[in-house]
mmCIF file of C-alpha atoms in Angstrom:
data_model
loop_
_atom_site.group_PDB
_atom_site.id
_atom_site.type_symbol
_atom_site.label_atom_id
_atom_site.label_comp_id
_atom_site.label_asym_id
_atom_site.label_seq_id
_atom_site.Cartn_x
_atom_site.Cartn_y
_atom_site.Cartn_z
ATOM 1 C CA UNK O 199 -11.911 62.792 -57.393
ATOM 2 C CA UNK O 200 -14.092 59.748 -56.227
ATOM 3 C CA UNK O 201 -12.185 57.694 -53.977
ATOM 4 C CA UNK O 202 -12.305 53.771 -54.916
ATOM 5 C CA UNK O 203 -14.522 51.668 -52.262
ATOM 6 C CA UNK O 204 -12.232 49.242 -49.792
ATOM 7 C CA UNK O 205 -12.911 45.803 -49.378
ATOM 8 C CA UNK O 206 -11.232 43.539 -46.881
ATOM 9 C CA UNK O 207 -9.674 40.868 -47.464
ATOM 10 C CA UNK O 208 -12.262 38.535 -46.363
ATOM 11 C CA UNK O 209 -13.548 35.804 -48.858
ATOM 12 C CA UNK O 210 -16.760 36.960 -47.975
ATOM 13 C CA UNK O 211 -16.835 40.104 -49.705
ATOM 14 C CA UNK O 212 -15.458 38.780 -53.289
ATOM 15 C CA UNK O 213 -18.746 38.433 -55.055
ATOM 16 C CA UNK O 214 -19.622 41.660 -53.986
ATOM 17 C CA UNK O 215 -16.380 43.239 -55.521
ATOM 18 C CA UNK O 216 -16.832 41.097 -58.798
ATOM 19 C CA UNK O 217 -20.401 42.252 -59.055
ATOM 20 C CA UNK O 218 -18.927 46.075 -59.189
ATOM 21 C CA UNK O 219 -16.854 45.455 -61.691
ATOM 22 C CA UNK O 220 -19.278 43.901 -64.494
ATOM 23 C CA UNK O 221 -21.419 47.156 -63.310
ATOM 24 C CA UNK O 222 -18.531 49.250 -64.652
ATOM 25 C CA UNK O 223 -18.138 47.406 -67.544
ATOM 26 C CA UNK O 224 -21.482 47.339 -68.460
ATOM 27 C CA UNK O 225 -21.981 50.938 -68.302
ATOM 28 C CA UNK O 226 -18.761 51.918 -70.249
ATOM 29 C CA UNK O 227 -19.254 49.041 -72.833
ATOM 30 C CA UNK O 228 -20.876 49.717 -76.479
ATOM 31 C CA UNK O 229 -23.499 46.392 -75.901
ATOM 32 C CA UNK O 230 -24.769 48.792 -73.019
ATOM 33 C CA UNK O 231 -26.829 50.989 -75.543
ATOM 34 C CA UNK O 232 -24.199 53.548 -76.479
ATOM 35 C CA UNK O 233 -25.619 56.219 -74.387
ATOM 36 C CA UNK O 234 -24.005 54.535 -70.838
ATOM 37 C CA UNK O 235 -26.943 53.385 -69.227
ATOM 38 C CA UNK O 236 -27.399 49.839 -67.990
ATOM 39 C CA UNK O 237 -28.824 47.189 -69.998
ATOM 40 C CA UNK O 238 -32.044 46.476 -66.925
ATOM 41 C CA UNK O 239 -33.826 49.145 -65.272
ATOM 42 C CA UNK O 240 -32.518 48.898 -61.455
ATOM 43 C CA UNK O 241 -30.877 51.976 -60.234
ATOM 44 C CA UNK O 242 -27.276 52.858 -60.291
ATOM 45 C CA UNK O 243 -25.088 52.844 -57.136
ATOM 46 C CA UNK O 244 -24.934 55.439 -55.167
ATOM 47 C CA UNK O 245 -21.066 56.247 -55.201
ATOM 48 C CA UNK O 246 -21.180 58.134 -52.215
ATOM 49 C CA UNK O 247 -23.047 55.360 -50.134
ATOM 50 C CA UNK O 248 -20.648 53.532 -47.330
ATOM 51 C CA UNK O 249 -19.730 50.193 -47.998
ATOM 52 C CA UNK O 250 -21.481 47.771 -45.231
ATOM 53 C CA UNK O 251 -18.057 46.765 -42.832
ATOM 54 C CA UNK O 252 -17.272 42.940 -42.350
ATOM 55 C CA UNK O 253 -14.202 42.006 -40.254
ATOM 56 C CA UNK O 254 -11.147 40.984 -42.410
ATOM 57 C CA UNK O 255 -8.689 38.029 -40.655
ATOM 58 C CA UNK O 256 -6.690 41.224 -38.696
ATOM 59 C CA UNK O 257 -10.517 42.335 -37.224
ATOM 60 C CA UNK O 258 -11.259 38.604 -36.066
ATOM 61 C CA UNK O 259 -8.226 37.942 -34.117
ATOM 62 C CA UNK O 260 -8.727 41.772 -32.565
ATOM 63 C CA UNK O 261 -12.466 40.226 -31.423
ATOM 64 C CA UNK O 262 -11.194 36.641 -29.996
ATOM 65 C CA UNK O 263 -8.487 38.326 -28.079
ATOM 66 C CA UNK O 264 -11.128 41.312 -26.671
ATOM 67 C CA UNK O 265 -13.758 38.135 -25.911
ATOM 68 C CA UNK O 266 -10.801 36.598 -23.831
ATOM 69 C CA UNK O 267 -9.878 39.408 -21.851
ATOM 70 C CA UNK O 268 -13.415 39.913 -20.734
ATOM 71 C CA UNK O 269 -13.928 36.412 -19.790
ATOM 72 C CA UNK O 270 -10.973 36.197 -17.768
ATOM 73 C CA UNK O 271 -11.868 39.740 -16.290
ATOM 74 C CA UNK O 272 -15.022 38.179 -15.589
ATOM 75 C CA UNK O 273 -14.164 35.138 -14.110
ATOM 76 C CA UNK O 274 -12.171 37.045 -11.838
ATOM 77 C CA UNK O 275 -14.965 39.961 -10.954
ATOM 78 C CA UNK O 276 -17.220 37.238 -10.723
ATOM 79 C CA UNK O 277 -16.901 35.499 -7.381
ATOM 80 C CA UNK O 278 -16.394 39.225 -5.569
ATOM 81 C CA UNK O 279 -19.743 39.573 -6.826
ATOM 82 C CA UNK O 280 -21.493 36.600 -5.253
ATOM 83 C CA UNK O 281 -22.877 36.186 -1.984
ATOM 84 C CA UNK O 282 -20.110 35.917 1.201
ATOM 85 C CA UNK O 283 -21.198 32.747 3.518
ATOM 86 C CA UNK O 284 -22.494 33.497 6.407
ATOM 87 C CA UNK O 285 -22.030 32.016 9.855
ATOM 88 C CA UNK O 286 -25.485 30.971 9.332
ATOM 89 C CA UNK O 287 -24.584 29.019 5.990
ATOM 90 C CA UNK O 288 -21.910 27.324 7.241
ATOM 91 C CA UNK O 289 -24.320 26.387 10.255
ATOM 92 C CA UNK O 290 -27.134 25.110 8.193
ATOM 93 C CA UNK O 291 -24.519 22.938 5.903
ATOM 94 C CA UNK O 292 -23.518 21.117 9.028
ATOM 95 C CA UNK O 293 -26.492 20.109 10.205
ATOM 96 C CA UNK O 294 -27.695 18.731 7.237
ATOM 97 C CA UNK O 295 -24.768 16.664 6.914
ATOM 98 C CA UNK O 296 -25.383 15.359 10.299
ATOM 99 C CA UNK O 297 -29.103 14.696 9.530
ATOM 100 C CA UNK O 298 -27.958 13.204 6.446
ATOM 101 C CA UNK O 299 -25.048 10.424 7.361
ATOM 102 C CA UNK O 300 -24.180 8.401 10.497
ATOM 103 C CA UNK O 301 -21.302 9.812 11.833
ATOM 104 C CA UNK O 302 -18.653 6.736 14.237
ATOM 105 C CA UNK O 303 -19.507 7.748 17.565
ATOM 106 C CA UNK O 304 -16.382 9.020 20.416
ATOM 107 C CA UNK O 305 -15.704 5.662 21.429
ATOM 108 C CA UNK O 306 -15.677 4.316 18.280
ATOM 109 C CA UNK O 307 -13.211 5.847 16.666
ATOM 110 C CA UNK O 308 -10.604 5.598 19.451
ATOM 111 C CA UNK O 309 -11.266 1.932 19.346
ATOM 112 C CA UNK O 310 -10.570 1.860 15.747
ATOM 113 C CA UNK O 311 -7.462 3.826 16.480
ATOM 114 C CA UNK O 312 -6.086 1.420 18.980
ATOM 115 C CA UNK O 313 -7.055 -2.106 17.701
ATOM 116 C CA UNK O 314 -4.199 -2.831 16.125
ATOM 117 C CA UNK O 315 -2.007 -2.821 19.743
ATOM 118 C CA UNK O 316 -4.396 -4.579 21.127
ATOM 119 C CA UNK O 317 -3.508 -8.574 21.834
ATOM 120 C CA UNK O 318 -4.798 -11.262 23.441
ATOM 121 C CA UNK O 319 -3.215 -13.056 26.202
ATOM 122 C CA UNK O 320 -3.135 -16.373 28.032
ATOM 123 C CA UNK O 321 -1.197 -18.487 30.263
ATOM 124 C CA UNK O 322 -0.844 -21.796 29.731
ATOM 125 C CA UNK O 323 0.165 -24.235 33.119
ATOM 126 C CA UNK O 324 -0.237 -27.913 34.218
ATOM 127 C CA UNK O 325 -3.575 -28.998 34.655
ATOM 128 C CA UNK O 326 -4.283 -29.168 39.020
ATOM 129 C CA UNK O 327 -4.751 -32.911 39.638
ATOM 130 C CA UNK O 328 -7.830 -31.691 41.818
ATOM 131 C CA UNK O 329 -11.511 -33.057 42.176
ATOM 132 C CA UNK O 330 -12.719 -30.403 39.944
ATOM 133 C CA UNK O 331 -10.444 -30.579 37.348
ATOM 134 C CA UNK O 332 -10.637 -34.084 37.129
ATOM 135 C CA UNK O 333 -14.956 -33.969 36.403
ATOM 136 C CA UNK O 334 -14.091 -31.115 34.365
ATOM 137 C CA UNK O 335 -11.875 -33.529 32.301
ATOM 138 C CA UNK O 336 -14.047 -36.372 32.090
ATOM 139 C CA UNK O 337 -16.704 -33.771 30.488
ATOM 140 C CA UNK O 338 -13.978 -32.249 27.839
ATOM 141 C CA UNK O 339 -13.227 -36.437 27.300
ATOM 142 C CA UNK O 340 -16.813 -37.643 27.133
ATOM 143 C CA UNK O 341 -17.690 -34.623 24.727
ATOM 144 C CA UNK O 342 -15.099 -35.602 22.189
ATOM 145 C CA UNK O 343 -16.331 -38.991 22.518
ATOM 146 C CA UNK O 344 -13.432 -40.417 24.690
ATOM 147 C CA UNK O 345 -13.350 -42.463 27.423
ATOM 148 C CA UNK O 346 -13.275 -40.353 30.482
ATOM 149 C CA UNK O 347 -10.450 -41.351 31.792
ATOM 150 C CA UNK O 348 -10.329 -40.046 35.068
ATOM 151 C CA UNK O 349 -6.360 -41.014 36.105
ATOM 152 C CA UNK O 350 -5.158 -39.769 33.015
ATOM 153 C CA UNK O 351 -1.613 -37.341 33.649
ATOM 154 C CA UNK O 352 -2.536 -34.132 33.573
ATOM 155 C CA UNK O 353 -2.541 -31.615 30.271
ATOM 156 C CA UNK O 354 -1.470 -28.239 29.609
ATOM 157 C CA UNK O 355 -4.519 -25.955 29.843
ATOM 158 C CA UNK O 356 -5.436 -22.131 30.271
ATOM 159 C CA UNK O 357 -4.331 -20.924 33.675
ATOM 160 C CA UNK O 358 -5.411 -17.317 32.737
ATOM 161 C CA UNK O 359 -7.033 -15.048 29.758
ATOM 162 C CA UNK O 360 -6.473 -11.502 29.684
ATOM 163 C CA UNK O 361 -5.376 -8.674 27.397
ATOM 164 C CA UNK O 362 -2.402 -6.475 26.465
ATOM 165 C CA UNK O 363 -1.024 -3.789 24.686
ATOM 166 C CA UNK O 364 1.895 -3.259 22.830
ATOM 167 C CA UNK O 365 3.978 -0.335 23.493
ATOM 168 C CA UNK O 366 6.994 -0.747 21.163
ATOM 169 C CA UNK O 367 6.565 -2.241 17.553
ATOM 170 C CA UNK O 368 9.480 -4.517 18.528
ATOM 171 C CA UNK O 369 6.877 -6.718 20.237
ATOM 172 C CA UNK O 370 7.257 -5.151 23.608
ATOM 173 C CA UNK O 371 3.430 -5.482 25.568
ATOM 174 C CA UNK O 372 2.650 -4.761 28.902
ATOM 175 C CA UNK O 373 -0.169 -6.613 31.252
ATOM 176 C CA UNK O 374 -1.113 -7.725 34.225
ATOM 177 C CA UNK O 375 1.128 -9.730 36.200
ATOM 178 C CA UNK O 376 -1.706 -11.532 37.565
ATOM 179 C CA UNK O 377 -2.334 -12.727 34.071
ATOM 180 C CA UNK O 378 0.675 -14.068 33.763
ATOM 181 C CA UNK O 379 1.590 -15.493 37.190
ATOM 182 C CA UNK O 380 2.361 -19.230 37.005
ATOM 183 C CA UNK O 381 2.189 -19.973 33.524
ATOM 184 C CA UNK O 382 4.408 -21.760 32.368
ATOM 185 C CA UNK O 383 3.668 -21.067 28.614
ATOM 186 C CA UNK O 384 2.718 -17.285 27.508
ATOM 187 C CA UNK O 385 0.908 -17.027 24.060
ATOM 188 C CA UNK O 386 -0.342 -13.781 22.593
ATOM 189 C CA UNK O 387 -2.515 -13.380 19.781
ATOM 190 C CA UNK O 388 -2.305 -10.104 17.428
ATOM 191 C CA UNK O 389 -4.834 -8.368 16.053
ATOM 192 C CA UNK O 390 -4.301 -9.794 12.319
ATOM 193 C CA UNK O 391 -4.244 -13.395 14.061
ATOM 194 C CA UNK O 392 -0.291 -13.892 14.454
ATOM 195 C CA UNK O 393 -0.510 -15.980 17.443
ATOM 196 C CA UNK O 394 3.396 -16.461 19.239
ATOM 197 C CA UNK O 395 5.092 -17.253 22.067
ATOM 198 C CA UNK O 396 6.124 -14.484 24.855
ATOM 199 C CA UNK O 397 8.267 -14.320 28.083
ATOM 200 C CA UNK O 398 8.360 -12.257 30.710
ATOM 201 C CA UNK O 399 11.013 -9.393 30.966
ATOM 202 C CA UNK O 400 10.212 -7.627 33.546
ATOM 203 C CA UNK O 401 7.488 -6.988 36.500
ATOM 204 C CA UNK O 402 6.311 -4.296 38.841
ATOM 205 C CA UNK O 403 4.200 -6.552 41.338
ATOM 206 C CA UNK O 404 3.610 -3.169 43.257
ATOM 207 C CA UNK O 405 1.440 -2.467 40.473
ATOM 208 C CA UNK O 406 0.675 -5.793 39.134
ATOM 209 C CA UNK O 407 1.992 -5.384 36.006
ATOM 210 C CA UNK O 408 4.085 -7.493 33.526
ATOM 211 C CA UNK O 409 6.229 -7.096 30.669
ATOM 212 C CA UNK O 410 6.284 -9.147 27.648
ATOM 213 C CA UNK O 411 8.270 -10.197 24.589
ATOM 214 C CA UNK O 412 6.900 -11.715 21.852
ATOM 215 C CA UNK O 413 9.216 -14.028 19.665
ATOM 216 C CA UNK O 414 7.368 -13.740 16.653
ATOM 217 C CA UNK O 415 5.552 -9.715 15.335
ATOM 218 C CA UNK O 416 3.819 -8.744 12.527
ATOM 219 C CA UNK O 417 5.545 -6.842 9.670
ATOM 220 C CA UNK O 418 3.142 -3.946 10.473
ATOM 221 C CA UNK O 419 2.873 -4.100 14.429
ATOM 222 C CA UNK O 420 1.329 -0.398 15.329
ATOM 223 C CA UNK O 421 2.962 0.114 19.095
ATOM 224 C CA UNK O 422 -0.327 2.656 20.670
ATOM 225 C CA UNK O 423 0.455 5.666 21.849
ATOM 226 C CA UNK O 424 0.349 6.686 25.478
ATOM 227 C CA UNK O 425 -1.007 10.123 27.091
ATOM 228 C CA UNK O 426 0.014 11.887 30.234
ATOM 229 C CA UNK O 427 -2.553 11.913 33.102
ATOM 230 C CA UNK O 428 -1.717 14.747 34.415
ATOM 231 C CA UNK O 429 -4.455 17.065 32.927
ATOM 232 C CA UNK O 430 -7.038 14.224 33.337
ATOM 233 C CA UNK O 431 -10.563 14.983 35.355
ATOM 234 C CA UNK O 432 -13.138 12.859 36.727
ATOM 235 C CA UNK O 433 -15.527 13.276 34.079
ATOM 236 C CA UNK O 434 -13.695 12.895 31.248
ATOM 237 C CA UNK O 435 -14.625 10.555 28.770
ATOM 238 C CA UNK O 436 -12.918 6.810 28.141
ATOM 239 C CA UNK O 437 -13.161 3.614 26.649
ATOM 240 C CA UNK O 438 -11.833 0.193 27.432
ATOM 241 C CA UNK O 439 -10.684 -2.259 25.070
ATOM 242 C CA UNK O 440 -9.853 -5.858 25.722
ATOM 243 C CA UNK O 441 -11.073 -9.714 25.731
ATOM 244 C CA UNK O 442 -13.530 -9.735 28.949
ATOM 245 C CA UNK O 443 -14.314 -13.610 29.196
ATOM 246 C CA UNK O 444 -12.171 -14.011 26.354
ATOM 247 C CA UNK O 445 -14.616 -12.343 24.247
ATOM 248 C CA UNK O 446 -13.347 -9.447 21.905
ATOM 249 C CA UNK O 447 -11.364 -7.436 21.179
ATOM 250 C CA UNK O 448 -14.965 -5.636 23.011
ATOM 251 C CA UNK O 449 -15.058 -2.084 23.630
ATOM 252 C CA UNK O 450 -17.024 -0.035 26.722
ATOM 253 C CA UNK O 451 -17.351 3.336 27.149
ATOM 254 C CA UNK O 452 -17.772 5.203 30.104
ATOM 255 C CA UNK O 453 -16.131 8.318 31.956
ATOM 256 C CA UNK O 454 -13.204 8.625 34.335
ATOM 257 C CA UNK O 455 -15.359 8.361 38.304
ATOM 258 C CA UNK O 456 -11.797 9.262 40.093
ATOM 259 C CA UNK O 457 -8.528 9.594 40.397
ATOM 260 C CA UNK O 458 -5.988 8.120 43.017
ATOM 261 C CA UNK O 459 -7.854 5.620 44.091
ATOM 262 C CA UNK O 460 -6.706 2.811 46.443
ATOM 263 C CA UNK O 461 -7.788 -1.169 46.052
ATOM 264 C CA UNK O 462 -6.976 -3.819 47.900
ATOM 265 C CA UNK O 463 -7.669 -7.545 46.475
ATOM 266 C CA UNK O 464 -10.507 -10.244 47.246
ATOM 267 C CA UNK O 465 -7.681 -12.190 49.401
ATOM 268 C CA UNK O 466 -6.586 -8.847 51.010
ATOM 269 C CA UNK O 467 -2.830 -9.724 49.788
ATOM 270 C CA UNK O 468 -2.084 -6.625 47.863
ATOM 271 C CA UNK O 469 -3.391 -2.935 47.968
ATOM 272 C CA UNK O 470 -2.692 -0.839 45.266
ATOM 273 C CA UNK O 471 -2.748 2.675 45.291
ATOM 274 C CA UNK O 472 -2.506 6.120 42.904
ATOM 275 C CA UNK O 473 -5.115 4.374 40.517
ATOM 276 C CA UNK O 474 -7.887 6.010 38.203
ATOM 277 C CA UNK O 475 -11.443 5.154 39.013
ATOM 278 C CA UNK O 476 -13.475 4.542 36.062
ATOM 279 C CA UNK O 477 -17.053 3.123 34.910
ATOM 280 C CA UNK O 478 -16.356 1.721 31.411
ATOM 281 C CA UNK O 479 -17.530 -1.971 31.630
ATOM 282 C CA UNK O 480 -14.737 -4.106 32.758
ATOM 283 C CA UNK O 481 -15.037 -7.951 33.436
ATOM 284 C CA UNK O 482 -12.118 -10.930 33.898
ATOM 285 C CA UNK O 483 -10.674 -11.026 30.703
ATOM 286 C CA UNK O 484 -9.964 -7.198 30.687
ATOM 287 C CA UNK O 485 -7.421 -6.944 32.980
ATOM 288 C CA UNK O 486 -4.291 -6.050 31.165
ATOM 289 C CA UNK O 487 -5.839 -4.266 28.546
ATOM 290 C CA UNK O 488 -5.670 -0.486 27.734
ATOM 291 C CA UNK O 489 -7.868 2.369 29.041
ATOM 292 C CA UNK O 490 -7.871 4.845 25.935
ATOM 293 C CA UNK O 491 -8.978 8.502 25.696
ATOM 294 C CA UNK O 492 -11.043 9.511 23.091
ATOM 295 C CA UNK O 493 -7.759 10.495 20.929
ATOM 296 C CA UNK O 494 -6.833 6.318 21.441
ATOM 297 C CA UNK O 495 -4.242 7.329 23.163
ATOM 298 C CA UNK O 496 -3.499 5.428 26.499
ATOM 299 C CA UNK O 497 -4.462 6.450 29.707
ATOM 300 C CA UNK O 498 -3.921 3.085 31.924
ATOM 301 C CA UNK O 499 -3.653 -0.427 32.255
ATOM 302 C CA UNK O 500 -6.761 -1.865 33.580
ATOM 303 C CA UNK O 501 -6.397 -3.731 36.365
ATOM 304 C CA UNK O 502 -9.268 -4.847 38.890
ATOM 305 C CA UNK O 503 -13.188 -4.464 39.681
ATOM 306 C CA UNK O 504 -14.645 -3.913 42.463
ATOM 307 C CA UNK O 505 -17.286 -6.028 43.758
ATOM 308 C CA UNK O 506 -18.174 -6.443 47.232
ATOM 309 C CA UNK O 507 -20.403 -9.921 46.781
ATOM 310 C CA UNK O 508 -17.987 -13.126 45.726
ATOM 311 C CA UNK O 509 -19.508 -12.710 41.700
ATOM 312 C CA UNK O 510 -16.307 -11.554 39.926
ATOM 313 C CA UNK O 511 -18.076 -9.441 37.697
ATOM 314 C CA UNK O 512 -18.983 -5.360 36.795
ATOM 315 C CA UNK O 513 -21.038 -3.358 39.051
ATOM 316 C CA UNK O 514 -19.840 -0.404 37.700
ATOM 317 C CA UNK O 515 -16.232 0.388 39.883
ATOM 318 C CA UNK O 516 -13.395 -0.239 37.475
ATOM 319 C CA UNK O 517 -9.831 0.655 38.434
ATOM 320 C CA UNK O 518 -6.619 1.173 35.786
ATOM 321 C CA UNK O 519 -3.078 1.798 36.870
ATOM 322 C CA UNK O 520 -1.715 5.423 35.337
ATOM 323 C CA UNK O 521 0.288 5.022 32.190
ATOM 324 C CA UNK O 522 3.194 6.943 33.688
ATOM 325 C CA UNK O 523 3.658 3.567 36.085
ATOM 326 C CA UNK O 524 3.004 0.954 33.535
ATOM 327 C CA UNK O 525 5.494 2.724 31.025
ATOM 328 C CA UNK O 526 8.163 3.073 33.814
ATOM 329 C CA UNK O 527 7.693 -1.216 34.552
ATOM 330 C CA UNK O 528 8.748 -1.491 30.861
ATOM 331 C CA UNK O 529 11.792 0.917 32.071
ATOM 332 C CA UNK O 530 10.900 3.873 29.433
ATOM 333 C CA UNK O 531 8.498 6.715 31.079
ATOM 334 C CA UNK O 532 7.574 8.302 28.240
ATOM 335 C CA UNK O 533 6.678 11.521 30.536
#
């Protein structure tokens, strides 16, 4: 017994099944020349030939799901199969990219790091009825187009510039207490231009060094933060960061030359001692401000040049009191 063809479901194969069954017809029908043989002259089917296959809705699902698993077998296999970096890979990558862009140098970046503790500071005092400050006067007078006015009272006026360094985002900054010394008036200057009014709470005159308060902060004052000198070697790498001049905040780089130093001041009045030796420009205007490793953490307070001629200025011996000494004047060692 012949066993019917099977078709699948698919709408594909319809015509194929109606064109089988007007064969049928036609053979067993009386139009067909009584004798059963087709009306044309094309062969008739072979009964025992296969049926060509086409996949039915059941099939297609089968092949989506069998063309997922492989991809996701594949994109798994896939990376095992690549090529493992190499030392020399990684190597080449990083030079490129430092051929390619302009990286901040050392210094740089621990400036960036500390700027934001970094203030400026002066001391404001009577004006010294002397000879010089008298011409000086009459020059400030004449070039704002007054008379000069030679006996005219004296002013308030800058009695010192120097820098400073806050410690605790409450406004506590710590400086030299030569900057300070005699002013009557203290004004600091942030680094987002807040400029307010400080006093004095405490000193360490053993190592020059003041503490401020300032009245008036910044909602985001950044206090810096402050590094042990213990493990620090001549030959490490600093930067200083302050207003030499009054110019700045300016940054110089340099290395540390030495470590407990002793200095003793122009006037011979004070020595100081257990000091770190350094060769980071540093001019008047600096003193105060922080010495910072290359983390911008702080090292020291700078506090006096050396310069054996009367020129108050660089010649390359810069000295900075530890930050274990300054912290304890502000009556927290943080070590």
């Amino acid at each position: 017994m012949r066993r019917p063809a099977f078709y699948s479901r698919s709408p594909r194969t319809l015509p194929q099944a109606a064109d089988s069954a007007a064969h049928q017809a036609a053979v067993s029908s009386p139009e067909g020349g009584g004798n059963g043989a087709p009306p044309d002259s094309s062969p008739p089917p072979n009964p025992h030939a296969k049926a060509g296959w086409q996949p039915g809705r059941r099939s297609f699902a089968f092949l989506l799901v069998l063309c997922a698993a492989l991809v996701a077998g594949g994109a798994t296999w896939w990376p095992r199969q690549g090529k493992a970096l190499t030392q020399k890979d990684i190597d080449s990558a990083v030079l490129r990219t430092l051929q390619t862009n302009t990286l901040p140098s050392p210094a740089a970046k621990a400036a960036e790091i500390v700027r934001p503790s970094v203030v400026r500071v002066v001391g404001y005092g009577p004006e010294k009825a002397t000879p010089e400050a008298k011409t000086q006067k009459r020059g400030r007078n004449m070039a704002k187009g007054k008379p000069p006015e030679a006996d005219a009272p004296p002013g308030e006026v800058e009695r010192g510039v120097g820098t400073g360094v806050v410690i605790v985002d409450k406004g506590v900054i710590l400086t030299n207490l030569h900057v300070v010394a005699g002013a009557e008036t203290i004004k600091v200057t942030f680094s987002d231009g807040l400029e307010a009014v400080a006093t004095i709470t405490g000193v360490q005159p053993e190592n020059d060094l003041a503490v401020l308060q300032a009245q008036k902060i910044p909602d985001d004052l950044i206090p810096a933060a402050m590094r042990s000198t213990g493990d620090l070697r001549p030959g490490d790498q600093v930067a200083a960061v302050g207003f030499p001049f009054g110019i700045g905040p300016s940054v110089s780089a340099g290395v540390v030359s030495g470590l407990k130093r002793s200095f003793r001041s122009p006037e011979g009045k004070q020595e100081l001692g257990n000091l770190i030796q350094f060769d980071a420009a540093a001019n008047p205007g600096n003193s105060g401000g922080p010495l910072i490793n290359m983390d911008g953490e702080v090292l020291g307070i700078v506090t006096a040049i050396l310069n054996p001629t009367q020129q108050r200025t660089f010649i390359g011996i810069g000295f900075a009191v530890p930050i274990e000494n300054a912290a304890s004047a502000a009556g927290s060692p943080p070590f």
